[in-house]
Every structure is written in structure tokens, then in C-alpha cells.
Coordinates of C-alpha atoms and ligand atoms in Angstrom, one line a residue:
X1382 CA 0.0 0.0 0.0
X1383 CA 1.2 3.5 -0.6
X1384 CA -0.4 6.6 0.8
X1385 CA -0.3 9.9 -1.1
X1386 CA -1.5 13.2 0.3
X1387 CA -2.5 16.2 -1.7
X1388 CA -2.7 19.7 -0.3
X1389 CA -6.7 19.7 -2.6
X1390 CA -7.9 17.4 -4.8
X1391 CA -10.7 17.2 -7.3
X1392 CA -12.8 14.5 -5.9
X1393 CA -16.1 12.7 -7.8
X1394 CA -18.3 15.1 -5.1
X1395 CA -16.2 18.2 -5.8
X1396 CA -12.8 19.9 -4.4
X1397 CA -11.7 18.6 -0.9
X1398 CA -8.5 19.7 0.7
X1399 CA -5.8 17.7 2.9
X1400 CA -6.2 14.6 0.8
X1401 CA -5.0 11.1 1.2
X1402 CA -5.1 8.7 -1.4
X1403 CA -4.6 5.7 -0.6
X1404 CA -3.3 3.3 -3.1
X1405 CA -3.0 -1.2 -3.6
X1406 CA -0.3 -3.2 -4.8
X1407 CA -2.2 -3.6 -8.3
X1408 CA -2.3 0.3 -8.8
X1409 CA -5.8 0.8 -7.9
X1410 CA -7.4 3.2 -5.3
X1411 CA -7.7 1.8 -2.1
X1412 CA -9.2 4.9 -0.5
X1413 CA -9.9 8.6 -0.7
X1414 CA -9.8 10.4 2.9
X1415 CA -10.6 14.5 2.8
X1416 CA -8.8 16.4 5.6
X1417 CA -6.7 14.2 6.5
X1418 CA -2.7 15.4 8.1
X1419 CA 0.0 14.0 5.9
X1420 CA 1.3 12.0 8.4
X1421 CA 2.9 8.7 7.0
X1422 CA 2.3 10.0 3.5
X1423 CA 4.4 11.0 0.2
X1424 CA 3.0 14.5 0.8
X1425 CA 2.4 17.0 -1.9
X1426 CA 1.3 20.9 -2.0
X1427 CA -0.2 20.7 -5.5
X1428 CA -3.9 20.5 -7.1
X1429 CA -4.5 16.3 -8.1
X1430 CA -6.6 15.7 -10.8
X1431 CA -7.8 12.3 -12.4
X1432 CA -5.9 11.7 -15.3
X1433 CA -8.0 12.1 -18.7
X1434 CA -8.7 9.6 -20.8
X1435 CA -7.5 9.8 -24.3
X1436 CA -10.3 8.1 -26.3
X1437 CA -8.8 7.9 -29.9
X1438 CA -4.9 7.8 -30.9
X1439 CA -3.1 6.3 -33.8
X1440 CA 0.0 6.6 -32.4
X1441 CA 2.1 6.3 -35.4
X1442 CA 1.3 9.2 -37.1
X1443 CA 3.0 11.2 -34.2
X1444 CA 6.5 10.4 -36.7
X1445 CA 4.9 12.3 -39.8
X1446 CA 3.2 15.5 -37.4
X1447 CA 4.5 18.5 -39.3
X1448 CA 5.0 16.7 -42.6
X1449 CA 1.8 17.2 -44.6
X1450 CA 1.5 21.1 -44.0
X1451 CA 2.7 21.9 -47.6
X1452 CA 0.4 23.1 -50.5
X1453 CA 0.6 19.9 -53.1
X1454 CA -1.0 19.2 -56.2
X1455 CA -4.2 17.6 -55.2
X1456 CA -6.8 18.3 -53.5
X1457 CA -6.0 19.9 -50.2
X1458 CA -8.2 18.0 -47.7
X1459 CA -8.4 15.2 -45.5
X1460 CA -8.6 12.6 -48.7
X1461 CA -4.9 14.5 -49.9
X1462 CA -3.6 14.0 -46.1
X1463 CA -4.3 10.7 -46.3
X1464 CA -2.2 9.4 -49.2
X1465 CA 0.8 11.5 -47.5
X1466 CA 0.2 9.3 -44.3
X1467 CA 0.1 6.2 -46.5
X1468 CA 3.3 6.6 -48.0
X1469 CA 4.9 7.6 -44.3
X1470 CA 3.3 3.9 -43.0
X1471 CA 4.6 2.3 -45.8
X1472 CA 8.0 1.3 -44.5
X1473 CA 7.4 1.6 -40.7
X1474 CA 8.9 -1.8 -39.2
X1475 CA 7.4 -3.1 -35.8
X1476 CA 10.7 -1.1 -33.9
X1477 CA 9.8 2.4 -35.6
X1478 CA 5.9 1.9 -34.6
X1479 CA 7.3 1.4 -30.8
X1480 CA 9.9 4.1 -31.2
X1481 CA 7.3 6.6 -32.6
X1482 CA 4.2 5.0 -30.2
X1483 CA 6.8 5.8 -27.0
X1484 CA 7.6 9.3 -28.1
X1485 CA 3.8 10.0 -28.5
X1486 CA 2.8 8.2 -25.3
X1487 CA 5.3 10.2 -22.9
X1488 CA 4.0 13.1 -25.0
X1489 CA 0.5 12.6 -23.8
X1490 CA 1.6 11.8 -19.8
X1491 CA 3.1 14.7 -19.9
X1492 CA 0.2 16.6 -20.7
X1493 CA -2.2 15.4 -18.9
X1494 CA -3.5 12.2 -20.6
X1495 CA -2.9 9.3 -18.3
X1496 CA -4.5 6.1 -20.5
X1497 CA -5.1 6.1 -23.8
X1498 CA -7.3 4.1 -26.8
X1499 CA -4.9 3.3 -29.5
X1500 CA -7.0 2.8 -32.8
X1501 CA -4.4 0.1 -34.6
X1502 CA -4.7 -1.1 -38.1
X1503 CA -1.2 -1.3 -38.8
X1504 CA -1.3 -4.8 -38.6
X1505 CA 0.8 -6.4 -41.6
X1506 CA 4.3 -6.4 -42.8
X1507 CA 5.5 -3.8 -45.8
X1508 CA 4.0 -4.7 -48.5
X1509 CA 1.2 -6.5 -46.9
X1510 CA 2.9 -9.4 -46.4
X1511 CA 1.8 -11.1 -42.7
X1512 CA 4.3 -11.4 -39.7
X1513 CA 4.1 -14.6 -38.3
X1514 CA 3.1 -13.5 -34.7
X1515 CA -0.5 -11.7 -35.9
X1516 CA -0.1 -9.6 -33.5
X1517 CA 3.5 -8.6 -33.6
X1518 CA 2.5 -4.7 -34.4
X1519 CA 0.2 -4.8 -31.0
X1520 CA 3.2 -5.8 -28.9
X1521 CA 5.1 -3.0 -30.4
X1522 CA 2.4 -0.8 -29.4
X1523 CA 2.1 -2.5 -25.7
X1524 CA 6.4 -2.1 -25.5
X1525 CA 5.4 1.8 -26.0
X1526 CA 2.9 1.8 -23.2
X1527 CA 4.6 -0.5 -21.1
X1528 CA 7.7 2.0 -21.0
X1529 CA 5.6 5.2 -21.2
X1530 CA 3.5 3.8 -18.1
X1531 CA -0.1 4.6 -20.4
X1532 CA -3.0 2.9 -19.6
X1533 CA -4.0 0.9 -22.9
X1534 CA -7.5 0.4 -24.2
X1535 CA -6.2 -1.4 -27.6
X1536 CA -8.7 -1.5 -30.1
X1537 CA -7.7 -3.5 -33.3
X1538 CA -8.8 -2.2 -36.3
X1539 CA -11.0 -3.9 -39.1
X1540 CA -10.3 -3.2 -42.1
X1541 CA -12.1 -4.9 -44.8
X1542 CA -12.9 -2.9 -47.9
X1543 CA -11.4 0.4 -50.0
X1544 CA -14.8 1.7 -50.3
X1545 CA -18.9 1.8 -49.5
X1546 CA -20.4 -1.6 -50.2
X1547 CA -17.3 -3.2 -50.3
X1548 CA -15.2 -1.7 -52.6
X1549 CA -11.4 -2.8 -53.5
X1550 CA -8.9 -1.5 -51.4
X1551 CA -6.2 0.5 -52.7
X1552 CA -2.5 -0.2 -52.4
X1553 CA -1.8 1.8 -49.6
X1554 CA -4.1 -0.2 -47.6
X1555 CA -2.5 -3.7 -48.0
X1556 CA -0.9 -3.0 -44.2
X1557 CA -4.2 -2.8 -42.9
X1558 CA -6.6 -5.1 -45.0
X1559 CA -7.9 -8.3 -43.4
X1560 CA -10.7 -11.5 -43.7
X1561 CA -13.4 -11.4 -40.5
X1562 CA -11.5 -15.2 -39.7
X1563 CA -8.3 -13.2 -39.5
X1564 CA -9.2 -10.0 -38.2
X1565 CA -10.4 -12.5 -35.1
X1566 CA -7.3 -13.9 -35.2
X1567 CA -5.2 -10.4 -34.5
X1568 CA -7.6 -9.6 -31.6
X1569 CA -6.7 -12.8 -29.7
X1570 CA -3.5 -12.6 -30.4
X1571 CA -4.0 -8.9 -29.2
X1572 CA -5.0 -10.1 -26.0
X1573 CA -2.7 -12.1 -25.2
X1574 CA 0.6 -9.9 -26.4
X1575 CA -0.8 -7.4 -24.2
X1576 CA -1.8 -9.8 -20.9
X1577 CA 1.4 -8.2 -19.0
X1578 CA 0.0 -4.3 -18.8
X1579 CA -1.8 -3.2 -16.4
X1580 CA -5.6 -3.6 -16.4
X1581 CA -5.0 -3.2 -20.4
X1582 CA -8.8 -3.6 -22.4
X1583 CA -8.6 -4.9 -25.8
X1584 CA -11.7 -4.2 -27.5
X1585 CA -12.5 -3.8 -31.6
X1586 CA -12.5 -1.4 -34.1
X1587 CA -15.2 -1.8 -37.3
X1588 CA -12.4 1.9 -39.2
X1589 CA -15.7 3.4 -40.7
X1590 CA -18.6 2.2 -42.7
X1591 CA -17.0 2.9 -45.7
X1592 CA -14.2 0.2 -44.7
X1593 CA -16.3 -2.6 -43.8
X1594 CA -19.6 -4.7 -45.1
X1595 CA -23.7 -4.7 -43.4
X1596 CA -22.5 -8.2 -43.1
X1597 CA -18.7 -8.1 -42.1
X1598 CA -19.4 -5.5 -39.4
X1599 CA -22.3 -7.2 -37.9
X1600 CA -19.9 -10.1 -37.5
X1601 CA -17.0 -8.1 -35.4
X1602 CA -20.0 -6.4 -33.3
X1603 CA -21.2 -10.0 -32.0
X1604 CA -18.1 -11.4 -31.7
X1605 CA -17.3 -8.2 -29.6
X1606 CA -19.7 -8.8 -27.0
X1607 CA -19.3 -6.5 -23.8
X1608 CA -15.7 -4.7 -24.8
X1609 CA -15.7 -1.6 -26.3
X1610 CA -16.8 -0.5 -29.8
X1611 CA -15.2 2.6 -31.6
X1612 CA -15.7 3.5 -35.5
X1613 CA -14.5 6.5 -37.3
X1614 CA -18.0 8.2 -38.8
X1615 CA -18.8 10.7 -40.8
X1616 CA -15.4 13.0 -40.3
X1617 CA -16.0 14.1 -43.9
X1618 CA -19.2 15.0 -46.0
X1619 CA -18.0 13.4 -48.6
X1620 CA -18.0 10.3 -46.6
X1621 CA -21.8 11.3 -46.1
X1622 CA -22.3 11.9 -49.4
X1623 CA -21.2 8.4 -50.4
X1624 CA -23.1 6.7 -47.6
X1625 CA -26.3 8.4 -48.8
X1626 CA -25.5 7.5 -52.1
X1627 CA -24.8 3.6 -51.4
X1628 CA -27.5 3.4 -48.6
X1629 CA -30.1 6.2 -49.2
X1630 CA -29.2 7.1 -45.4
X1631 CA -26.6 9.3 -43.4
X1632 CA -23.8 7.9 -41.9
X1633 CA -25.1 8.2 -38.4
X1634 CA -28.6 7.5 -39.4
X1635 CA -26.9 3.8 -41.3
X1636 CA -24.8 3.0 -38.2
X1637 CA -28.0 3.5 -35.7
X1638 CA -30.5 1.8 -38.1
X1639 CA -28.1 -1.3 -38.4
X1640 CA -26.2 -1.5 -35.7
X1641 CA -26.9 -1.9 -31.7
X1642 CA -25.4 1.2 -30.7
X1643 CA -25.2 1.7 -27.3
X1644 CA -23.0 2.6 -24.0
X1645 CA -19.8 0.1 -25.2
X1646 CA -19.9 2.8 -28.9
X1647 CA -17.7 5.2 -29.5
X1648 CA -18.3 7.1 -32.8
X1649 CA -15.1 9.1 -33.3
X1650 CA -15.2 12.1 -35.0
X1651 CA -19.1 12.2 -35.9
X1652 CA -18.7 15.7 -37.4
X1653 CA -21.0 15.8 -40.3
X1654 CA -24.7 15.1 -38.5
X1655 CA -28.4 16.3 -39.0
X1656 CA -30.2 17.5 -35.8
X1657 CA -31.9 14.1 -35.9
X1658 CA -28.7 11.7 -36.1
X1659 CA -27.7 14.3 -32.5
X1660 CA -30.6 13.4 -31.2
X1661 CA -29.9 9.6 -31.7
X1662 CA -26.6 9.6 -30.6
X1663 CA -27.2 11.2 -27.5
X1664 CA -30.6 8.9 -26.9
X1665 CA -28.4 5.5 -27.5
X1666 CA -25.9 6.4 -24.6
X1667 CA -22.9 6.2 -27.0
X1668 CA -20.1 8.6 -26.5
X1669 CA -19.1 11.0 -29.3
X1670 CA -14.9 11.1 -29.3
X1671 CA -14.1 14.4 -30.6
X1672 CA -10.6 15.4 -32.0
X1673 CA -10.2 19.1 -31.5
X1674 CA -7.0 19.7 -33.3
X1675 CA -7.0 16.8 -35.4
X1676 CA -10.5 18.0 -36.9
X1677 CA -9.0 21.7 -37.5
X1678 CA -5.8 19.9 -38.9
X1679 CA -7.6 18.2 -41.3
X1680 CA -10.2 20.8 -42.2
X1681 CA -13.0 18.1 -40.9
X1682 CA -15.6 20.8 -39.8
X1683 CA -17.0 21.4 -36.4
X1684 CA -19.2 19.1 -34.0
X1685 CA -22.9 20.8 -33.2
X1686 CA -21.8 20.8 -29.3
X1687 CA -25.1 22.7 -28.1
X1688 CA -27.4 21.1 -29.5
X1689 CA -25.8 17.0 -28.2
X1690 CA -24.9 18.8 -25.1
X1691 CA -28.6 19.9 -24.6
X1692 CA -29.8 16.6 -25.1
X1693 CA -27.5 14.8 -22.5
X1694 CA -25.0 13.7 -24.5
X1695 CA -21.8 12.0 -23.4
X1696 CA -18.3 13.4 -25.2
X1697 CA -14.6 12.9 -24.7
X1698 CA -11.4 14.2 -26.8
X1699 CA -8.6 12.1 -28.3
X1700 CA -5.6 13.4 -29.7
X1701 CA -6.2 11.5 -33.1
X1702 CA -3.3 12.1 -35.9
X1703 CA -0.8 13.3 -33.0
X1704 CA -0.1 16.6 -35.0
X1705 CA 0.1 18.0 -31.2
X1706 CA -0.2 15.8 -28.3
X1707 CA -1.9 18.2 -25.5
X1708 CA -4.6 17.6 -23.3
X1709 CA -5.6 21.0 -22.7
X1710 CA -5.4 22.5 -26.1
X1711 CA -7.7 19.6 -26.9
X1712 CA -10.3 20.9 -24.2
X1713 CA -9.4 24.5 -25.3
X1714 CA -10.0 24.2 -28.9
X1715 CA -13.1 22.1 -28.5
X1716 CA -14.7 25.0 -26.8
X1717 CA -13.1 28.0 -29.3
X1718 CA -14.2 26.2 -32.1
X1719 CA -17.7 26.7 -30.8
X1720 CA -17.1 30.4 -29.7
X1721 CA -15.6 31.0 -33.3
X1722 CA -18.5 29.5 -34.9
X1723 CA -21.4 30.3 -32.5
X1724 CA -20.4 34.3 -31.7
X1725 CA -20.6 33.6 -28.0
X1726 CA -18.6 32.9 -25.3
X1727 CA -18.3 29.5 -22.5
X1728 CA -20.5 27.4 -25.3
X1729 CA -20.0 24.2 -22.8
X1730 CA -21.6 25.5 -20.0
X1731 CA -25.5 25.7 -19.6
X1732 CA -26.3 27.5 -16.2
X1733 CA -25.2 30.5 -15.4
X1734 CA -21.9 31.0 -12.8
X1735 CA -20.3 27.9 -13.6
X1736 CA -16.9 27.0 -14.6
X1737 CA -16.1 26.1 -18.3
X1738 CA -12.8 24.4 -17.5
X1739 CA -14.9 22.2 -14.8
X1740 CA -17.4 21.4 -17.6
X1741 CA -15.1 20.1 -19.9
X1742 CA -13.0 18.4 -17.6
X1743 CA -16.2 16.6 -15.7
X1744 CA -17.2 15.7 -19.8
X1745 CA -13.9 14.6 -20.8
X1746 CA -13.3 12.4 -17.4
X1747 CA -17.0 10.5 -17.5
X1748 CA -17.0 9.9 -21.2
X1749 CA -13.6 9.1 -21.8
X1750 CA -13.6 6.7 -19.3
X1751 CA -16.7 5.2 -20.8
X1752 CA -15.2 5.1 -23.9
X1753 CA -11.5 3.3 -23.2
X1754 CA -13.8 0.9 -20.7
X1755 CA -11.5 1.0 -18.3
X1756 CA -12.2 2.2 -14.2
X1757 CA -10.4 5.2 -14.9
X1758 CA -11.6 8.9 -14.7
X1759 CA -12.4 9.2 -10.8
X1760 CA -10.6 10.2 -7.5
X1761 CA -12.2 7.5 -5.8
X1762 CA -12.0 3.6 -4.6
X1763 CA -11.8 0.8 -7.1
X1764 CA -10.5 3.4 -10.1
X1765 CA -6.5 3.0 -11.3
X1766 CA -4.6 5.7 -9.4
X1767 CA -3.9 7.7 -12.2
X1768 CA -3.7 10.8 -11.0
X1769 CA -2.5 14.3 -12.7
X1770 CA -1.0 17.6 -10.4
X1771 CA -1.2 20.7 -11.2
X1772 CA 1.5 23.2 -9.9
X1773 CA -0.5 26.2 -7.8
X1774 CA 2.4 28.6 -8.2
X1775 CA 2.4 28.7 -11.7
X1776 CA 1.6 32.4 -12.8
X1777 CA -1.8 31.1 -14.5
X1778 CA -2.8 29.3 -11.1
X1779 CA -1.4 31.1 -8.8
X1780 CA -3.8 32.8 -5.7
X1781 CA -7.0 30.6 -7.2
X1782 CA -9.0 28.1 -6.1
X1783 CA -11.6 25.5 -7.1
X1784 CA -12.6 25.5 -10.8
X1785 CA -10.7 28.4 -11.2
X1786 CA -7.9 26.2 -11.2
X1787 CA -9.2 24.4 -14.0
X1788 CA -10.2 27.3 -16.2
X1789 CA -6.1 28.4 -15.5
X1790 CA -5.0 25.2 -16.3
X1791 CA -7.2 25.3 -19.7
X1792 CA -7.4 28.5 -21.1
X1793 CA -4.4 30.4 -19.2
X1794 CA -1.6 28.2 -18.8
X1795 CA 1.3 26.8 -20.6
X1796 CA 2.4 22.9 -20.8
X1797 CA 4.5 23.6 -17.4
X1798 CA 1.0 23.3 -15.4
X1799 CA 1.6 20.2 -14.4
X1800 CA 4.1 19.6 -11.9
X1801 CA 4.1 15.4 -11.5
X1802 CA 2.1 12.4 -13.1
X1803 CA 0.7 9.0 -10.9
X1804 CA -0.5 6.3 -13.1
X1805 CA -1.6 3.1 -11.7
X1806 CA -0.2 4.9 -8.5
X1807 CA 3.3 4.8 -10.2
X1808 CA 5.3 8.2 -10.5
X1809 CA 5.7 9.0 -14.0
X1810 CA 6.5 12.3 -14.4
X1811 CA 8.2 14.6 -11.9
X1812 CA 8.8 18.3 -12.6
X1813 CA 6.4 18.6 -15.4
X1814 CA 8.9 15.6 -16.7
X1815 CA 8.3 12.2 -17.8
X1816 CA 10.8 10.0 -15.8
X1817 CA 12.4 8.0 -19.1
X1818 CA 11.9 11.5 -21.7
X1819 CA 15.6 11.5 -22.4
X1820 CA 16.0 8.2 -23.8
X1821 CA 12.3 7.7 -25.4
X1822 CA 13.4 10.7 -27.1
X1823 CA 17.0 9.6 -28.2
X1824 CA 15.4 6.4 -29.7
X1825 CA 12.7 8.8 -31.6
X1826 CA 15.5 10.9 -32.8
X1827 CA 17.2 7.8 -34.5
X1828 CA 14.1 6.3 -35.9
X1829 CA 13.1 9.5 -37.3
X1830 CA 16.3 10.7 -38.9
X1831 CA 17.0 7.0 -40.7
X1832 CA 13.1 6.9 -41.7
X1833 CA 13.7 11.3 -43.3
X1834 CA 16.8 10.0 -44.7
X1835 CA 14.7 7.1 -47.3
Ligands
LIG2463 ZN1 -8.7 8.4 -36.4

């Protein structure tokens, strides 16, 4: 058991001060005791926080961040951004991916993102060809977390089909295509190359509609049974288009019609939507994963926040394509995006006086943690202790209290807000630090100068 002690903590009934976390040998929270002395404690003066959840990576793409910002030829859109990720994935061996997934994951600790779901469909070998271990580009993946300290919700991707209604896939697919028989294959094998981590979840990702088959998805949904269910959707209107052009429906409106969509989904992206498909996704208790500055990156459009936000709906960020790896610029630009659009101001918040750091955080913990299906997300007994602190002497913190804290951290502060990093009750990052930067980075360095060089 180790006991931790927090001069205030953001606890699931609000802020409490004098706070003593207790924590048990398998990284989980023993017990949460408000005003409590620090005696026999690892004592600390900061602000703890749960960690966020980071509900949609592909880790990878953290190596080409920076690389498509050029004007080309073609069309200058997500579709154009995509065949300059495809050539970058092309040669990646299962070393780069854990050289490039490390970088990315002590990236995201030392932001503020303490587990992560890592959308994987780099399953095969250059070329297409198959590794003999199916799931020897998971275990690269789980040496990233492992080293990194991340909690892993690992999703393996299904890939089926280049297009709607099962279309050919093009060549810069082969390292992702796969059979339903085989797809199964990769997710045991999943399982098992990623049985050391802690707690680790290995659920299933359907990539979109326009990847998969009515009749290959419905077989990875029941197969799936009580683990999570994410699936990119309607990030584009052409995608839309198409769908309504193969199925007569909307993306959303397909996926709900076809589908049992409910508290296990996680429809990433979801930007394009009528106010009917918001309505639905709200009503079926799924949770919309929204990529802030992956979605302005890519000029994807903006998510209709009010209107899902009136209706109860659940929402957490992810950090997507990795272009930047922040878990308060995510929460920032989630909420200017909204200002910019909408002409007003604190677009989150509904009632009048309250804090719009607090609301996102509260909407980022409780549906991020729904969406990696992990107990993660909460200050409290039976949850991982991953636990983020916030430095109260920094100039954008400093002489606040409460929310205030939160909107400081959020909107006011730079990436030196965070002072240390628990996960699993383990230190990972001291001094606004990650514990093994140095070297993670080194390796990074390497991987990235011999893959620049080709
Ligand atoms: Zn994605």
C-alpha cells in the first residue's frame, strides 16, 4: 500500500483539501480520505486531478506530425492528407511503430492524458505481407505503453474494404486489410501480447462504414460482445455523401439503423450530422470522441456541441493524428471552435456562474472513461490511481482556487502546469517531466532521422 496526500484534490463530489489517497499493490485506489494530516504519507502541496482519458490515438502518425503542411497538387483536404500518411506507414517496421508510439505516449503523460485508446490497423508487414506473430505490431504498441507507463485500451482495427459496399482496397491499404477469420485472429492474439499491462482492455475497431460490409461489421459487433466499440464516422461530407449514395441514409442514421449502438460505442469524429442523427446519438448512450486539433488539422468541420450537449449527451477528446499531443489545447479548442462558430462565449456550460474548464473536464473524465472501458476517470475507490498535479504557483494558477484552477490550467496556462504524473499509482512524471523523456526521445530521434533520410 502507498499513501499519497494532496494539499486539494478534485474529488467525484467536488474539491476537498488535505487529501489522502490511498493506493493497492495492483495500482488501484484503495481509498480517498478529505482532511486528513499528511502523516505517514508521500506528501504534496499541488492541485491532483484524475488523469483524462485519451479516447482515440493512432500513435504512429505522431513520426509524420508536421510533414503534410505543404500546398501539393491535389486536392488539399483530409482525402490529400491521407495518401501522405500512407506513403509515411509504408515502411514503418514493428521497432519504428514502438519508437514513434513511445515518443507519442510520454508526449501525452506529460500533458495530462494518463491512458489512452490506440486505434491500430497497422497490422501487416511492408507490402502486406503477414508477420508470423499476428499480432506482432500490437506488442510493439504495448512495449510503447509498457515504457511510457499509459493505460492501454487497444482497439484492433477492421479493415475490410477500399470503399462503401465493399469496394477494392487501394495499395496503400495492404498493411491494414484483413478477412473477418483473420481479423479475429489479430484480436486474440492482441489479448494475449498485451496480458502483462496493467488492467489493459482490448476491444474492436469496425475503421468506418466505408471500410467494412452490413454483413462483415455485424460479425465483429457480435463477436465483440461486452468490450468496447469505436468506429470513425462521418469525419468528412463526402463520406456522407457516399453513404447516402450507397444506402439512401446518413452515416449516423446507417450505423443506428443497423447496428446496436449503445454505452460500449464510440463514434469518433461524428462531425458531419443532422439534428436528428444528435438526437440519436445522445438517446443510445454512446459517446461522441471528438478530436479538436486533429478535426482543425484536417479541415473536418465542427461538431454541433449545443445542440448533443442539450440533449445529454456523453463526449470525450482524443488526440487523433498526433499533430500536437496536449490535453488541454484539446479541451481549449473544443470549446473555441464553438465560440468561433457560434459568436458567444463559455458554449459548454449551460447554467449561469459555472466554470467552463470544470465542464469540460467533468465531460472529458465520465465519457472518456466510458469510452476506453477502463475504471479510470475518478478520485475514488476501485479506479486506477492515475492521478494528474497541477502546480499552484504557476503564474496562471497562482492565488485561485476550485474551478478556477481548471479554467487556469485550460485556457491560461502553458504545458509547465503540471508539476508530477501518478498512473496506476506509479510516479511517472516529476517536474512537469516524464521519468524516461531522455531516452524515449534519443530512440525517436534515431528512428526519425534513418526513416527522413529514405
Ligand atoms: Zn482516427
Amino acid at each position: 500500500m502507498k499513501k499519497l496526500h494532496f494539499a486539494h484534490a478534485l474529488l467525484p463530489d467536488g474539491w476537498a483539501a488535505g487529501v489522502r489517497i490511498t493506493v493497492d499493490d495492483q495500482g488501484r485506489i484503495a481509498a480517498v480520505d478529505a482532511d486528513m494530516p499528511a502523516d505517514g504519507c508521500e506528501a504534496h502541496a499541488g492541485i491532483a486531478l484524475p488523469g483524462l482519458p485519451n479516447l482515440h490515438s493512432h500513435a504512429f502518425q505522431r513520426g509524420m506530425a508536421g510533414l503534410a503542411e505543404r500546398r501539393g497538387a491535389t486536392e488539399e483536404n483530409f482525402w490529400g492528407w491521407r495518401q501522405v500518411m500512407y506513403r509515411f506507414l509504408a515502411v514503418l517496421d514493428p521497432d519504428d511503430v514502438a519508437a514513434i508510439a513511445a515518443q507519442a505516449y510520454v508526449e501525452m503523460v506529460e500533458s495530462g492524458f494518463t491512458s489512452v485508446a490506440e486505434f491500430h490497423y497497422l497490422h501487416h508487414a511492408p507490402g502486406g505481407g503477414r508477420y508470423g506473430d499476428p499480432a506482432e505490431m500490437a506488442a510493439a504498441i504495448g512495449r510503447a505503453a509498457a515504457e511510457s507507463g499509459i493505460g492501454v485500451t487497444h482497439l484492433p482495427v477492421f479493415y475490410g474494404f477500399g470503399g462503401f459496399g465493399g469496394g477494392a482496397p487501394e495499395p496503400g491499404q495492404r498493411r491494414f486489410v484483413t478477412a473477418p477469420d483473420e481479423f479475429q485472429r489479430i484480436v486474440a492474439a492482441s489479448r494475449h501480447a498485451l496480458r502483462d499491462l496493467p488492467d489493459a482492455m482490448v476491444g474492436v475497431a469496425p475503421h468506418s462504414i466505408r471500410a467494412v460490409t452490413p454483413g462483415t461489421l455485424a460479425e465483429v459487433v457480435d463477436a465483440a460482445a461486452a468490450v468496447p466499440i469505436h468506429i470513425h464516422i462521418a469525419e468528412q461530407q463526402r463520406e456522407v455523401d457516399e453513404c447516402l449514395a450507397w444506402s439512401g441514409r446518413r452515416s449516423v442514421d446507417w450505423l443506428l439503423d443497423e447496428m446496436p449502438v449503445d454505452g460500449r460505442w464510440c463514434l469518433v469524429h461524428a462531425t458531419h450530422v443532422s439534428a436528428g442523427e444528435v438526437s440519436r446519438i445522445a438517446a443510445s448512450g454512446a459517446v461522441a470522441g471528438l478530436c479538436p486539433i486533429t478535426e482543425a488539422n484536417l479541415g473536418d468541420g465542427l461538431y454541433p456541441l449545443p445542440a448533443f450537449l442539450a440533449r445529454g449527451g456523453r463526449l470525450g477528446v482524443g488526440s487523433d493524428s498526433n499533430v500536437r499531443i496536449d490535453a488541454a489545447e484539446e479541451l481549449r479548442l473544443l470549446e473555441y471552435g464553438q465560440r468561433l462558430r457560434d459568436q458567444m462565449r463559455n458554449v459548454v456550460v449551460s447554467h449561469a456562474d459555472r466554470s467552463t474548464g470544470r465542464a469540460l473536464c467533468d465531460l472529458a473524465l465520465a465519457g472518456g472513461a466510458q469510452a476506453t472501458g477502463r475504471a479510470v476517470g475518478r478520485l475514488a475507490p476501485g479506479h486506477r490511481a492515475d492521478i494528474v498535479m497541477l502546480d499552484p504557483e504557476h503564474p496562471a494558477l497562482v492565488g485561485r482556487q476550485g474551478d478556477h484552477w481548471l479554467d487556469g490550467w485550460l485556457f491560461a496556462a502553458d504545458g509547465r502546469a503540471i508539476d508530477r504524473v501518478w498512473i496506476g499509482g506509479r510516479a511517472v512524471v516529476e517536474r512537469g517531466r516524464h521519468l524516461l523523456r531522455e531516452s524515449v526521445r534519443r530512440r525517436f530521434a534515431r528512428t526519425m532521422r534513418r526513416l527522413l533520410e529514405n
